[in-house]
Structures are given as C-alpha cells and as structure tokens.
XYZ file of C-alpha atoms in Angstrom:
418
model
C -1.104 -12.104 -21.436
C -4.246 -12.827 -23.492
C -7.478 -13.744 -21.697
C -10.906 -14.503 -23.154
C -13.976 -14.437 -20.921
C -16.794 -16.465 -22.483
C -20.484 -15.719 -21.925
C -19.835 -13.570 -18.889
C -22.820 -11.682 -17.502
C -21.681 -8.095 -16.979
C -22.814 -6.390 -13.777
C -22.243 -2.677 -14.276
C -25.291 -0.655 -13.130
C -23.801 2.587 -14.508
C -23.548 1.158 -18.041
C -27.081 0.504 -19.297
C -25.842 -0.898 -22.616
C -23.898 -3.696 -20.931
C -25.584 -4.160 -17.542
C -26.782 -7.758 -17.092
C -25.878 -8.641 -20.687
C -23.912 -11.782 -21.537
C -20.808 -10.934 -23.519
C -17.429 -12.314 -24.473
C -14.550 -10.115 -23.353
C -11.089 -10.309 -24.913
C -8.187 -8.879 -22.914
C -4.769 -8.396 -24.494
C -1.771 -7.289 -22.467
C -3.967 -5.890 -19.742
C -6.275 -3.915 -22.071
C -9.894 -4.734 -22.920
C -9.654 -5.182 -26.694
C -13.142 -6.421 -27.567
C -16.547 -6.825 -25.917
C -19.111 -8.684 -28.046
C -21.666 -11.456 -28.256
C -19.162 -13.782 -29.920
C -15.466 -12.987 -29.790
C -12.651 -15.178 -31.039
C -9.364 -14.944 -29.202
C -5.828 -15.785 -30.282
C -4.717 -19.405 -30.008
C -2.672 -18.702 -26.876
C -5.510 -16.979 -24.988
C -6.467 -18.283 -21.553
C -10.197 -19.032 -21.840
C -12.398 -18.410 -18.778
C -15.765 -20.139 -19.101
C -16.771 -20.803 -15.514
C -20.328 -21.855 -14.741
C -22.593 -18.830 -14.160
C -19.661 -16.478 -14.765
C -20.359 -12.860 -13.840
C -17.961 -9.943 -14.230
C -17.855 -6.416 -12.820
C -15.347 -3.657 -12.355
C -12.699 -4.603 -9.807
C -13.707 -4.479 -6.164
C -12.137 -2.065 -3.685
C -11.613 -2.521 0.069
C -10.873 0.561 2.156
C -9.434 -1.271 5.167
C -7.223 -4.383 5.262
C -4.429 -5.553 7.589
C -1.665 -8.022 6.839
C 1.168 -8.869 9.224
C 4.298 -7.996 7.287
C 6.566 -6.472 8.462
C 6.706 -7.663 12.042
C 3.855 -10.162 12.245
C 4.512 -12.444 9.292
C 3.143 -15.414 11.254
C -0.289 -13.791 10.937
C -0.047 -12.963 7.235
C 2.538 -11.986 4.637
C 1.946 -9.354 1.994
C 2.462 -11.911 -0.772
C -0.124 -14.390 0.499
C -2.431 -11.608 1.650
C -2.618 -10.242 -1.882
C -3.400 -13.713 -3.223
C -6.209 -13.984 -0.664
C -7.532 -10.549 -1.656
C -7.437 -11.445 -5.348
C -9.200 -14.772 -4.892
C -11.771 -12.908 -2.776
C -12.463 -10.533 -5.694
C -10.505 -7.429 -4.690
C -8.310 -5.635 -7.227
C -7.404 -2.768 -4.873
C -6.961 -2.623 -1.112
C -6.061 0.109 1.345
C -3.493 -1.312 3.734
C -3.861 -0.353 7.383
C -0.696 0.897 9.151
C -0.879 -1.983 11.635
C 2.609 -3.470 11.262
C 5.704 -3.447 13.473
C 7.349 -1.065 13.006
C 4.492 1.112 11.845
C 4.856 2.981 8.523
C 5.520 6.540 9.721
C 8.116 7.604 7.116
C 8.226 7.830 3.334
C 10.678 4.916 3.125
C 8.205 2.695 4.977
C 5.510 3.551 2.443
C 7.875 2.840 -0.449
C 8.720 -0.552 1.077
C 5.052 -1.534 1.259
C 4.359 -0.426 -2.295
C 7.372 -2.320 -3.605
C 6.305 -5.494 -1.815
C 3.053 -5.310 -3.768
C 4.500 -4.755 -7.233
C 3.398 -6.894 -10.196
C 0.415 -8.392 -8.423
C -3.188 -8.620 -9.596
C -4.303 -6.918 -6.392
C -2.738 -3.506 -5.833
C -1.697 -2.237 -2.397
C -2.439 1.373 -1.503
C -0.709 1.904 1.852
C -1.718 4.305 4.582
C 0.821 6.030 6.769
C 0.419 6.676 10.461
C -0.940 10.000 11.635
C 1.666 10.369 14.382
C 5.245 9.212 14.896
C 5.300 5.633 16.145
C 1.514 5.918 16.149
C 1.792 7.159 19.736
C -0.553 10.127 19.417
C 2.007 12.806 20.274
C 3.708 14.366 17.237
C 2.552 14.330 13.624
C 4.424 11.918 11.360
C 5.951 12.871 7.984
C 2.554 13.359 6.336
C 3.672 15.365 3.311
C 6.638 13.108 2.550
C 4.508 9.977 2.939
C 1.857 11.441 0.651
C 4.505 12.026 -2.015
C 5.718 8.450 -1.543
C 2.228 7.080 -2.198
C 0.366 7.055 1.132
C -3.346 7.525 0.466
C -4.349 8.525 4.016
C -3.052 8.884 7.573
C -4.313 6.766 10.460
C -3.196 5.631 13.895
C -4.700 2.177 13.505
C -7.605 1.524 15.895
C -6.432 4.299 18.226
C -8.416 7.405 19.063
C -6.911 10.811 18.379
C -7.051 11.662 22.054
C -5.792 15.242 21.688
C -8.341 17.365 19.774
C -5.674 19.995 19.096
C -3.590 17.359 17.291
C -6.575 16.548 15.072
C -7.085 20.258 14.449
C -3.464 20.740 13.398
C -3.513 17.608 11.221
C -6.655 18.706 9.354
C -5.279 22.204 8.815
C -1.841 21.000 7.697
C -3.123 18.278 5.367
C -5.182 20.806 3.407
C -1.935 22.044 1.875
C -1.553 18.825 -0.108
C -5.031 17.289 -0.111
C -4.288 14.753 2.621
C -7.050 12.609 4.093
C -7.079 12.183 7.885
C -8.541 9.080 9.567
C -9.872 9.297 13.125
C -10.905 6.096 14.887
C -14.337 6.562 16.508
C -13.802 5.458 20.079
C -13.132 7.408 23.255
C -10.667 5.245 25.170
C -11.525 6.751 28.540
C -15.199 5.847 28.193
C -14.401 2.452 26.696
C -12.123 1.737 29.639
C -11.599 -2.012 29.964
C -14.788 -2.869 28.107
C -14.735 -5.844 25.739
C -18.286 -5.979 24.326
C -21.207 -3.697 23.525
C -22.823 -2.367 26.686
C -26.327 -3.747 26.660
C -28.545 -6.643 27.594
C -26.197 -9.329 26.249
C -23.063 -8.040 27.998
C -25.023 -7.744 31.245
C -26.283 -11.326 31.015
C -22.812 -12.625 30.165
C -21.055 -10.543 32.814
C -18.828 -8.820 30.246
C -17.496 -5.299 30.729
C -19.410 -3.037 28.386
C -18.403 -0.478 25.774
C -21.297 1.990 25.525
C -22.395 3.533 22.247
C -21.466 6.834 23.923
C -17.771 5.933 23.601
C -18.137 6.064 19.833
C -20.674 8.811 19.405
C -18.890 11.292 21.684
C -15.702 10.834 19.664
C -17.547 11.213 16.356
C -19.313 14.361 17.553
C -16.032 15.885 18.747
C -14.246 15.083 15.493
C -17.043 16.610 13.444
C -16.932 19.796 15.528
C -13.185 20.025 14.896
C -13.705 19.408 11.170
C -16.337 22.144 11.005
C -13.817 24.542 12.528
C -10.794 23.587 10.426
C -12.104 22.396 7.092
C -10.098 19.660 5.402
C -10.912 16.038 4.685
C -11.855 13.597 7.432
C -12.611 9.879 7.226
C -14.174 8.030 10.159
C -13.485 4.300 9.775
C -15.708 1.457 10.969
C -18.584 3.195 12.710
C -20.903 0.826 14.548
C -23.877 2.656 16.104
C -27.136 4.175 14.952
C -26.170 7.436 16.651
C -22.987 7.705 14.574
C -25.020 7.340 11.380
C -27.209 10.275 12.431
C -24.260 12.456 13.398
C -22.507 11.878 10.059
C -25.709 12.387 8.078
C -26.189 15.770 9.753
C -22.551 16.716 9.104
C -22.930 15.909 5.420
C -26.051 18.069 5.250
C -23.917 20.926 6.575
C -21.500 20.371 3.706
C -18.597 19.026 5.757
C -16.048 16.978 3.809
C -16.457 13.787 5.815
C -16.682 10.171 4.752
C -17.046 7.000 6.789
C -17.017 3.240 6.566
C -18.603 0.301 8.346
C -17.102 -3.151 8.827
C -19.098 -5.862 7.081
C -19.442 -7.826 10.337
C -21.258 -4.901 11.978
C -23.901 -5.229 9.270
C -24.173 -9.002 9.313
C -23.851 -9.956 12.992
C -25.002 -8.543 16.330
C -23.826 -8.893 19.928
C -26.103 -11.936 20.254
C -23.237 -13.883 18.658
C -21.195 -13.397 21.848
C -23.230 -15.836 23.916
C -20.770 -18.677 23.351
C -17.810 -16.524 24.507
C -16.137 -17.264 21.158
C -13.195 -14.871 20.766
C -13.621 -14.844 16.983
C -16.411 -12.358 17.668
C -14.203 -9.968 19.628
C -13.609 -6.934 17.414
C -13.114 -3.187 17.756
C -15.523 -1.464 17.611
C -17.624 -4.284 19.069
C -20.618 -6.022 17.552
C -23.633 -3.934 18.500
C -27.394 -4.573 18.828
C -29.655 -5.625 15.960
C -31.190 -2.147 15.893
C -27.729 -0.730 15.185
C -27.257 -3.248 12.358
C -30.514 -2.079 10.776
C -29.507 1.585 11.001
C -26.085 0.834 9.521
C -27.615 -1.108 6.622
C -29.969 1.793 5.947
C -27.003 4.183 6.114
C -25.166 2.164 3.464
C -28.227 2.128 1.197
C -28.953 5.857 1.448
C -25.297 6.863 0.997
C -24.632 8.208 4.497
C -22.041 5.456 4.895
C -19.594 5.684 2.004
C -17.775 2.347 2.258
C -18.250 -1.157 3.543
C -14.890 -2.649 4.475
C -13.884 -6.201 5.313
C -11.849 -4.751 8.225
C -9.700 -7.825 7.599
C -7.396 -8.342 10.597
C -5.482 -11.631 10.777
C -4.753 -12.741 14.335
C -2.680 -15.813 15.174
C -4.221 -18.573 17.259
C -2.086 -17.766 20.318
C -3.847 -14.406 20.646
C -7.346 -15.773 20.070
C -7.388 -19.040 22.010
C -7.416 -17.296 25.382
C -10.065 -15.882 27.725
C -12.399 -13.429 26.006
C -11.120 -10.470 28.029
C -7.522 -11.192 27.012
C -8.103 -12.034 23.344
C -6.866 -9.706 20.619
C -9.505 -7.809 18.651
C -10.022 -8.669 15.017
C -11.554 -10.987 12.441
C -10.513 -11.824 8.906
C -13.139 -10.857 6.358
C -11.830 -10.695 2.789
C -13.058 -14.178 1.859
C -16.587 -13.647 3.192
C -17.301 -10.004 2.330
C -18.994 -10.602 -1.022
C -21.160 -13.421 0.297
C -22.252 -11.319 3.290
C -23.083 -8.224 1.250
C -24.852 -10.169 -1.491
C -26.957 -11.887 1.187
C -27.961 -8.527 2.690
C -28.267 -6.182 -0.297
C -28.652 -8.254 -3.462
C -26.440 -8.232 -6.536
C -26.700 -4.724 -8.035
C -26.328 -2.869 -4.743
C -23.517 -5.148 -3.604
C -21.492 -4.515 -6.763
C -22.088 -0.784 -6.412
C -20.853 -0.915 -2.788
C -17.731 -2.851 -3.748
C -16.728 -0.765 -6.764
C -17.323 2.825 -5.693
C -15.245 5.360 -3.837
C -11.648 5.073 -5.042
C -11.572 8.784 -5.862
C -11.968 9.635 -2.162
C -8.430 8.319 -1.730
C -7.047 9.927 -4.890
C -7.170 6.673 -6.860
C -8.223 6.246 -10.476
C -11.741 4.910 -11.005
C -11.742 1.978 -13.474
C -14.112 1.782 -16.438
C -15.480 -1.176 -18.344
C -15.167 -0.457 -22.059
C -13.036 -1.333 -25.044
C -9.605 0.268 -24.888
C -9.628 0.596 -21.081
C -7.310 -1.146 -18.676
C -8.791 -4.438 -17.536
C -9.655 -4.088 -13.846
C -12.213 -6.847 -13.423
C -13.646 -9.157 -10.785
C -15.087 -12.555 -11.672
C -17.735 -14.151 -9.477
C -20.795 -16.379 -9.165
C -23.515 -14.510 -7.252
C -26.011 -17.379 -6.991
C -24.144 -20.038 -5.022
C -25.697 -20.682 -1.605
C -23.298 -22.208 0.909
C -22.215 -22.402 4.515
C -18.936 -20.587 5.039
C -16.428 -23.100 6.380
C -12.727 -23.567 6.996
C -12.300 -24.705 3.385
C -13.311 -21.172 2.353
C -10.622 -19.542 4.519
C -7.570 -18.756 2.404
C -5.709 -16.588 4.930
C -2.788 -17.809 7.015
C -4.702 -16.886 10.177
C -8.093 -18.568 10.539
C -9.820 -16.113 12.884
C -13.063 -15.690 10.957
C -16.285 -14.875 12.799
C -18.264 -15.959 9.722
C -17.548 -19.685 10.092
C -20.895 -21.474 9.987
C -22.740 -18.506 8.416
C -25.102 -19.052 5.487
C -23.925 -16.887 2.595
C -24.848 -16.352 -1.043
C -22.260 -15.749 -3.739
C -18.579 -16.523 -4.217
C -15.760 -14.652 -5.873
C -13.772 -16.507 -8.530
C -10.849 -14.106 -8.843
C -9.561 -10.965 -10.523
C -7.916 -9.732 -13.702
C -5.964 -6.544 -13.095
C -2.565 -4.942 -13.689
C -2.009 -7.417 -16.576
C -2.090 -10.186 -13.958
C -4.634 -12.806 -13.026
C -5.464 -14.385 -9.655
C -8.089 -17.141 -9.758
C -9.234 -19.743 -7.235
C-alpha cells in the first residue's frame, strides 16, 4: 500500500528538526520512504490532504476492554479495533475482562490471532490468577511466552498479600509485569461513589479514598520487600499520587496509570444519578483531579488510559446502585487530554511508555516502519452520540466540550480512517 500525506504538521517533541514543521510523508508498503517539503508519490498512492492535518507517532493506550469472547453484544474485537484506530490508537493493551478470562497461553494466542492484520495492534494481558478468582497463580510464564504483556485480575484487588509477594518474586525470573488494582474491597464494601460531600447529599454509599490508598501502600510495601515490577492501574486520589511519588524516590520499580475521566470529571457529575458516571475507581473530588493532573505533568503518573469499558444498555439503564461500572473512552480521550494539557504534552502522554510493557517504541524517520496517528488538534466541539463509534454507547463524556479530533491511523501496513 502506498500513502502520501500532504502538508502534514508533524508533532514530535523529541525530534527538533521535524517538530511542528509541515512536511509531505510518503509511505510505501508500511515503511516511511520520504519526508520532505514537496514529495511526489506514485500514481496509485492514496493521498491524505485533510484540512489542518497533523501527524505524530502512533498513540498507545494501556487499558482497553472489548467484549469478545463472551460479551460480544458489548463489543467485538473486530469493531473495537476499528474504533481504536479511528480514535487515533495504533496499539492497545487489552484487559483480561472477557468470559472466559484469558488465564492460559492458548487464550492469549486466540486474542492475538483475532487482532492480526489490523491497523491497531492488540497486546493482550493474561489474568494473574486462575479464573481470576484470587486463589492460585495462572500460567504466567506460558502466557508471557505466548505474548501476554502483563498479568491482571481485572478490577479486582489482590486480597492476599502473600499471593502478590509470590507473584512479584516469580515474575522476576522472566521479566513479568504484575498489575494490582488499587482498591481494598472490605473498605469499599457496598459503596458506589466517592465518600464525600456529594455522596452524602445524594444519599449514596461512599467509597473512601482510604480504600485505595491503603491498598496502594500495602502493595508498595510488598514490592519493596520482593523487588520485581509492579503496575498500579487507574489511581484516583491525591494520596495515591504521593505514595507512588515517594516509592519512586526510593527506587522501586513501580508504574501507574490514571483513567482520563478521573482527570476530566469530578464527583459533582453524579448529581443527576446518571449511571454513565458510575466507574471503578469512582470519580473523586476536584482537588483529586488537580493532584492527578499535576502527577501526569511531573511524571509521577506514567500513563493516562481511556479505561474503555463497553457496557450494554441493560446493565446501565437501572438504578445507580445496581448499574455496572464502566464508561467507554477511546473516542474522547484525545479531545479530553488536549483540552487539559495542550498539544505537545498530550502527544507526549499518548505516545510514551510502550517499553514498560516490553513493546517496541516507534520512531518517525525515513526507513522506519510507519506507525502514525493523524488528527486535527484545533477543532472545538461538543461530544455527542454522533462521535460514539463503539457498539455500546455508555460514554460519560456526552455533552462535554472538547478540543481536537483524531482522523485515524497508519500502522502495520494498514490504514483506518474516519
């Protein structure tokens, strides 16, 4: 496939020669052949000359759910990858949130094969324990060899600290990365929203910040004892930011992420009892949002994830207490981040960190594989249903004012464009 990008403004803060320069880019058979001020392509080249076309290295999301296998009515892998590509993502880490869960090497192989020959590449996680039930470790080594990039019991705490200890010690033998969800289930109890002024006014059962911070503190103590590599996904409180910052100062090998909605929205959004805003961990107070944003900017928080979780209408159109947690976020992530951080920082957030998961970092130069995202960062709009590409429509960003839209991706000698 031959593709010619015309007058594309390159956003690549690490490349001073090309950063914010307008260039033509010729791609032949998946390889960047020429970058120049005026490039002629072959007659059969697909010419991309979108208005205000910008290009960067391909974007990476460290936490996405689809439904397949088991919950295809929520989202299939095939359509999910199209959604990810049209949202600007060339690489996604796939949560082990299916039924059955991927706890064997054959499950990991199945997921990878379902994502073959797509512009957006799946990097599956395996579960940490068999059946994700928190009792016995799953086939970590075999799953790693099959292509699993990390091990995670999706949205479940590692209740047994000895299990976490054993997992961290064992995974060091093959460089495995262990995820530990930051929420103590006993303290959370039956809570459905952040414990604070808003939950009190609304009469909702609260989930205190303590439920998260106690779990984070425990996990960091275990990591300090064992060594190994730990990732704490989707932190949500100011206290967690401080705990992880201190752990990094000690030299512990810990990384963490935050869901984009915990940066963009606070628990004030819950006042209409709209179940689209029910997520785990919950939306916190505005002061937490500010601390999380600062943590992203100063590098304490390593990744911002869409935490994209499709949920069918039957599990959302119920009472708030009974609704399933989760919001889709792939389509709105760029607009949210660009609104908060501005263009350069947003692109840096979206392109960094693949190496943490043992993945190759792309480069933007002649002779390199084309792993590119196309976008328009200047479009102001209100995010509406017409912007939702997913099968499930459970987006908490509906009605939000955003800036910037993805156009699509060129990657793996494939193209996905809106």
